[in-house]
Coordinates of N, CA and C in Angstrom, one line a residue:
M213 N 132.4 165.2 -29.4 CA 132.3 164.8 -28.0 C 132.4 163.2 -28.0
P214 N 133.0 162.7 -27.0 CA 133.2 161.2 -26.9 C 131.8 160.5 -26.9
E215 N 131.9 159.3 -27.4 CA 130.7 158.5 -27.4 C 130.2 158.1 -26.0
K216 N 129.0 157.6 -25.9 CA 128.3 157.3 -24.6 C 128.9 156.1 -23.9
D217 N 129.8 155.4 -24.5 CA 130.5 154.2 -23.8 C 131.3 154.7 -22.7
K218 N 131.0 154.2 -21.5 CA 131.7 154.7 -20.2 C 133.1 154.0 -20.1
D219 N 133.4 153.0 -20.9 CA 134.7 152.3 -20.7 C 135.9 153.2 -21.0
W220 N 135.8 154.2 -21.8 CA 136.9 155.0 -22.2 C 137.4 155.9 -21.0
R221 N 136.6 156.2 -20.0 CA 137.0 157.1 -18.9 C 138.0 156.4 -18.0
P222 N 139.0 157.2 -17.5 CA 140.0 156.5 -16.7 C 139.3 156.1 -15.3
A223 N 139.7 154.9 -14.8 CA 139.3 154.5 -13.5 C 140.3 155.0 -12.5
L224 N 139.9 155.9 -11.7 CA 140.8 156.6 -10.8 C 140.7 155.9 -9.4
R225 N 141.8 155.7 -8.8 CA 141.8 155.1 -7.4 C 142.1 156.1 -6.4
R226 N 142.9 157.2 -6.7 CA 143.2 158.2 -5.8 C 143.5 159.5 -6.5
I227 N 143.4 160.6 -5.8 CA 143.7 161.9 -6.4 C 145.2 162.2 -6.0
E228 N 146.0 162.2 -7.1 CA 147.5 162.4 -6.9 C 147.9 163.8 -6.4
D229 N 147.3 164.8 -6.9 CA 147.7 166.2 -6.6 C 146.5 167.1 -6.3
P230 N 146.0 167.0 -5.1 CA 144.8 167.8 -4.7 C 145.1 169.3 -4.7
I231 N 144.1 170.1 -5.2 CA 144.3 171.5 -5.2 C 143.3 172.2 -4.3
A232 N 142.3 171.4 -3.9 CA 141.3 171.9 -2.9 C 140.7 170.7 -2.1
E233 N 140.7 170.9 -0.8 CA 140.2 169.8 0.1 C 139.4 170.4 1.2
D234 N 138.3 169.8 1.6 CA 137.5 170.4 2.7 C 136.5 169.3 3.2
C235 N 135.9 169.5 4.4 CA 134.8 168.7 4.9 C 133.6 169.6 5.0
W236 N 132.5 169.1 4.5 CA 131.2 169.8 4.6 C 130.2 169.0 5.4
E237 N 129.6 169.7 6.3 CA 128.4 169.2 7.0 C 127.2 169.7 6.4
Y238 N 126.2 168.9 6.2 CA 125.0 169.3 5.4 C 123.8 168.4 5.7
M239 N 122.7 168.9 5.3 CA 121.5 168.1 5.4 C 121.0 167.7 4.0
T240 N 120.8 166.4 3.8 CA 120.4 166.0 2.4 C 119.0 166.4 2.2
P241 N 118.5 166.3 0.9 CA 117.1 166.6 0.6 C 116.1 165.7 1.3
S242 N 116.6 164.5 1.7 CA 115.7 163.6 2.5 C 115.7 163.8 4.0
G243 N 116.5 164.8 4.4 CA 116.5 165.2 5.8 C 117.6 164.6 6.7
K244 N 118.5 163.9 6.1 CA 119.6 163.2 6.9 C 120.8 164.2 7.0
Q245 N 121.3 164.2 8.2 CA 122.5 165.0 8.5 C 123.7 164.2 8.1
R246 N 124.6 164.8 7.3 CA 125.8 164.1 6.8 C 127.1 165.0 6.9
L247 N 128.2 164.3 6.9 CA 129.5 165.0 6.8 C 130.3 164.3 5.7
S248 N 130.7 165.1 4.7 CA 131.4 164.5 3.5 C 132.7 165.2 3.3
R249 N 133.7 164.5 2.9 CA 135.0 165.0 2.5 C 135.0 165.3 1.0
L250 N 135.4 166.5 0.6 CA 135.5 166.9 -0.8 C 136.9 167.1 -1.1
V251 N 137.3 166.6 -2.3 CA 138.7 166.8 -2.8 C 138.6 167.1 -4.3
V252 N 139.2 168.1 -4.8 CA 139.3 168.4 -6.2 C 140.8 168.3 -6.6
G253 N 141.1 167.6 -7.6 CA 142.5 167.4 -8.0 C 142.9 168.3 -9.1
R254 N 144.2 168.4 -9.3 CA 144.7 169.2 -10.4 C 144.3 168.6 -11.7
Q255 N 144.2 169.5 -12.7 CA 143.8 169.1 -14.1 C 144.8 168.1 -14.7
V256 N 144.3 167.1 -15.4 CA 145.1 166.1 -16.0 C 144.8 166.0 -17.5
H257 N 145.8 166.0 -18.3 CA 145.6 165.9 -19.8 C 145.3 164.4 -20.1
Y258 N 144.3 164.2 -20.9 CA 143.9 162.9 -21.4 C 144.1 162.8 -22.9
P259 N 145.3 162.6 -23.4 CA 145.6 162.7 -24.8 C 144.8 161.8 -25.7
E260 N 144.4 160.6 -25.2 CA 143.7 159.6 -26.0 C 142.4 160.3 -26.6
R261 N 141.8 161.2 -25.9 CA 140.6 161.8 -26.3 C 140.8 163.3 -26.6
R262 N 142.0 163.8 -26.5 CA 142.3 165.2 -26.6 C 141.4 166.1 -25.7
L263 N 141.3 165.6 -24.4 CA 140.6 166.3 -23.4 C 141.4 166.4 -22.1
W264 N 140.9 167.2 -21.2 CA 141.4 167.3 -19.9 C 140.4 166.9 -18.9
Y265 N 140.8 166.5 -17.7 CA 139.8 166.3 -16.6 C 140.4 166.7 -15.2
C266 N 139.5 167.0 -14.3 CA 139.8 167.2 -12.9 C 139.2 166.0 -12.2
P267 N 140.0 165.3 -11.4 CA 139.4 164.3 -10.5 C 138.6 165.0 -9.3
V268 N 137.4 164.5 -9.0 CA 136.6 165.0 -7.9 C 136.1 163.9 -7.1
L269 N 136.3 164.1 -5.8 CA 135.7 163.1 -4.8 C 134.8 163.9 -3.8
I270 N 133.6 163.4 -3.7 CA 132.7 163.9 -2.7 C 132.1 162.6 -2.0
E271 N 132.6 162.4 -0.8 CA 132.3 161.1 -0.1 C 130.8 160.9 0.0
G272 N 130.3 159.8 -0.4 CA 128.9 159.5 -0.3 C 128.0 160.1 -1.5
Y273 N 128.7 160.7 -2.4 CA 127.9 161.4 -3.5 C 128.4 161.0 -4.9
T274 N 129.7 161.0 -5.1 CA 130.3 160.7 -6.4 C 130.3 159.2 -6.6
K275 N 129.9 158.8 -7.8 CA 129.9 157.4 -8.2 C 130.5 157.4 -9.7
P276 N 131.6 156.8 -10.0 CA 132.5 156.1 -9.1 C 133.0 157.0 -8.0
R277 N 133.7 156.4 -7.0 CA 134.1 157.2 -5.8 C 134.9 158.5 -6.2
I278 N 135.9 158.3 -7.1 CA 136.6 159.5 -7.7 C 136.1 159.6 -9.1
R279 N 135.5 160.8 -9.4 CA 134.9 161.0 -10.7 C 135.7 162.0 -11.6
P280 N 136.1 161.6 -12.8 CA 136.8 162.6 -13.7 C 135.8 163.5 -14.3
I281 N 136.0 164.8 -14.1 CA 135.1 165.8 -14.8 C 135.9 166.4 -15.9
F282 N 135.4 166.2 -17.1 CA 136.1 166.6 -18.4 C 135.8 168.0 -18.9
G283 N 136.8 168.5 -19.7 CA 136.7 169.7 -20.3 C 137.6 169.7 -21.6
I284 N 137.4 170.7 -22.4 CA 138.2 170.8 -23.6 C 139.6 171.2 -23.3
G285 N 139.8 172.0 -22.3 CA 141.2 172.4 -21.9 C 141.3 172.4 -20.4
P286 N 142.5 172.8 -19.8 CA 142.6 172.7 -18.4 C 141.7 173.6 -17.6
V287 N 141.5 174.8 -18.1 CA 140.6 175.8 -17.4 C 139.1 175.3 -17.5
D288 N 138.8 174.8 -18.7 CA 137.4 174.3 -18.9 C 137.1 173.1 -18.0
S289 N 138.1 172.2 -17.8 CA 137.8 171.1 -16.9 C 137.7 171.5 -15.5
L290 N 138.5 172.5 -15.1 CA 138.4 173.1 -13.7 C 137.1 173.8 -13.5
M291 N 136.6 174.5 -14.5 CA 135.3 175.2 -14.3 C 134.2 174.2 -14.2
N292 N 134.3 173.1 -15.0 CA 133.2 172.1 -15.0 C 133.3 171.3 -13.7
A293 N 134.5 171.1 -13.1 CA 134.6 170.4 -11.8 C 133.9 171.3 -10.7
M294 N 134.2 172.6 -10.8 CA 133.6 173.5 -9.7 C 132.1 173.7 -9.9
T295 N 131.6 173.6 -11.1 CA 130.2 173.6 -11.4 C 129.6 172.3 -10.8
F296 N 130.2 171.2 -10.9 CA 129.8 170.0 -10.3 C 129.7 170.1 -8.8
V297 N 130.8 170.7 -8.1 CA 130.8 170.9 -6.7 C 129.7 171.9 -6.3
R298 N 129.5 172.9 -7.1 CA 128.4 173.9 -6.8 C 127.0 173.3 -6.8
R299 N 126.8 172.4 -7.8 CA 125.5 171.7 -7.9 C 125.3 170.8 -6.6
F300 N 126.3 170.2 -6.1 CA 126.2 169.4 -4.9 C 125.8 170.4 -3.7
F301 N 126.5 171.5 -3.7 CA 126.2 172.5 -2.6 C 124.7 173.0 -2.7
E302 N 124.2 173.2 -3.9 CA 122.9 173.7 -4.1 C 121.8 172.7 -3.9
E303 N 122.2 171.4 -4.0 CA 121.2 170.3 -3.8 C 120.9 170.0 -2.4
N304 N 121.8 170.5 -1.5 CA 121.7 170.2 -0.1 C 121.4 171.4 0.7
F305 N 121.1 171.2 2.0 CA 120.6 172.3 2.9 C 121.6 172.5 4.1
E306 N 121.6 173.7 4.6 CA 122.4 174.0 5.8 C 123.9 173.5 5.6
V307 N 124.4 173.9 4.5 CA 125.8 173.4 4.2 C 126.8 174.2 5.0
L308 N 127.7 173.5 5.7 CA 128.7 174.1 6.6 C 130.1 173.7 6.1
P309 N 130.7 174.6 5.2 CA 132.0 174.3 4.8 C 133.0 174.4 6.0
G310 N 134.1 173.7 5.9 CA 135.1 173.7 7.0 C 134.7 172.9 8.2
A311 N 133.7 172.0 8.1 CA 133.4 171.2 9.2 C 134.5 170.1 9.5
R312 N 134.6 169.7 10.7 CA 135.6 168.7 11.0 C 135.0 167.5 11.6
P313 N 135.5 166.3 11.3 CA 134.9 165.1 11.8 C 135.1 165.1 13.4
A314 N 134.3 164.3 14.0 CA 134.3 164.3 15.5 C 135.7 163.9 16.1
S315 N 136.4 163.1 15.3 CA 137.8 162.7 15.8 C 138.8 163.9 15.8
S316 N 138.4 165.0 15.1 CA 139.3 166.1 15.0 C 139.1 167.0 16.3
Q317 N 140.1 167.4 16.9 CA 140.0 168.2 18.2 C 140.0 169.7 17.9
R318 N 140.2 170.1 16.6 CA 140.4 171.5 16.3 C 139.0 172.2 16.4
P319 N 138.9 173.3 17.3 CA 137.6 173.9 17.4 C 137.3 174.8 16.2
R320 N 136.0 175.1 15.9 CA 135.6 176.0 14.9 C 135.9 177.4 15.3
P321 N 136.3 178.3 14.4 CA 136.5 179.7 14.7 C 135.2 180.3 15.2
P322 N 135.3 181.3 16.1 CA 134.1 182.0 16.6 C 133.4 182.7 15.5
G323 N 132.1 182.7 15.5 CA 131.3 183.4 14.5 C 131.1 182.5 13.2
A324 N 131.7 181.4 13.2 CA 131.5 180.5 12.0 C 130.2 179.7 12.2
G325 N 129.2 180.0 11.4 CA 127.9 179.3 11.6 C 127.5 178.6 10.3
K326 N 126.4 178.0 10.3 CA 125.9 177.3 9.1 C 125.3 178.2 8.1
R327 N 125.6 177.9 6.8 CA 125.0 178.7 5.7 C 123.9 178.0 5.1
S328 N 122.7 178.6 5.2 CA 121.5 177.9 4.6 C 121.2 178.5 3.3
T329 N 121.7 179.7 3.0 CA 121.5 180.3 1.7 C 122.8 180.8 1.2
Q330 N 122.8 181.1 -0.1 CA 124.0 181.7 -0.7 C 124.2 183.1 -0.2
Q331 N 125.4 183.4 0.3 CA 125.8 184.7 0.8 C 126.9 185.2 0.0
R332 N 126.8 186.5 -0.4 CA 127.9 187.1 -1.1 C 128.8 187.9 -0.1
K333 N 130.0 188.0 -0.4 CA 130.9 188.8 0.5 C 130.7 190.2 0.0
P334 N 130.7 191.2 1.0 CA 130.6 192.6 0.6 C 131.8 193.0 -0.2
Q335 N 131.6 193.7 -1.2 CA 132.7 194.2 -2.1 C 133.3 195.4 -1.4
K336 N 134.6 195.5 -1.6 CA 135.4 196.6 -1.0 C 135.1 197.8 -1.9
R337 N 134.9 199.0 -1.3 CA 134.7 200.2 -2.0 C 136.1 200.8 -2.3
H338 N 136.2 201.3 -3.5 CA 137.5 201.9 -3.9 C 137.6 203.3 -3.1
Q339 N 138.8 203.5 -2.6 CA 139.0 204.8 -2.0 C 139.2 205.9 -3.1
E340 N 138.7 207.1 -2.8 CA 138.9 208.1 -3.8 C 140.3 208.7 -3.7
K341 N 140.9 209.0 -4.8 CA 142.2 209.6 -4.8 C 142.1 211.0 -4.2
T342 N 143.0 211.4 -3.4 CA 143.0 212.7 -2.8 C 143.6 213.7 -3.8
R343 N 143.0 214.8 -4.0 CA 143.5 215.8 -4.9 C 144.5 216.8 -4.2
T344 N 145.5 217.2 -4.9 CA 146.4 218.2 -4.3 C 145.9 219.5 -4.7
H345 N 145.9 220.4 -3.7 CA 145.4 221.8 -4.0 C 146.6 222.6 -4.4
R346 N 146.5 223.5 -5.4 CA 147.5 224.3 -5.8 C 147.5 225.6 -5.0
V347 N 148.7 226.0 -4.6 CA 148.8 227.3 -3.8 C 149.2 228.4 -4.8
K348 N 148.6 229.6 -4.7 CA 148.9 230.7 -5.5 C 150.4 231.1 -5.4
G349 N 151.0 231.2 -6.5 CA 152.4 231.6 -6.4 C 153.4 230.4 -6.4
D350 N 152.9 229.2 -6.3 CA 153.7 228.0 -6.3 C 154.0 227.6 -7.7
A351 N 155.2 227.8 -8.2 CA 155.6 227.6 -9.6 C 155.5 226.1 -9.9
A352 N 155.8 225.3 -9.0 CA 155.9 223.8 -9.3 C 154.4 223.3 -9.5
A353 N 153.5 223.9 -8.8 CA 152.1 223.4 -8.9 C 151.3 224.1 -10.0
A354 N 151.8 225.2 -10.5 CA 151.0 226.0 -11.4 C 151.1 225.4 -12.8
P355 N 150.0 225.4 -13.6 CA 150.0 224.9 -14.9 C 150.8 225.7 -15.8
P356 N 151.4 225.2 -16.9 CA 152.2 226.0 -17.8 C 151.3 227.0 -18.5
E357 N 151.9 228.2 -18.8 CA 151.2 229.2 -19.5 C 151.2 228.9 -21.0
R358 N 150.2 229.3 -21.6 CA 150.1 229.1 -23.1 C 150.3 230.4 -23.9

């Protein structure tokens, strides 16, 4: 693993190729209401260290502003970036994904409310396959004789 010296990490000024972007409204652990823009960028190979990283921006949370989240490979760096975002989600309260700044005129969809706890989507039940019934005397449906 790379040494503790922070100078080797790339200094990122912007996320070139975002793969996920959202605004979250939430309450901080100190009780302040906030709105932050979150952006996760596409994985980038960092050959100097034989690593990959995903650039992540969470306004008011990440320092430096855009933080590279590293991994051994592209999938590992993406998993680590999403774990970082998940930690932010779990540290705060009443997180409302999909929030829009006051300047945005787009209304929220009906039924979209604040999530204060983790909620799982109900899983779809598999439909049972229907069986075909054999009719006596039907040669096509009858099993072969032995």
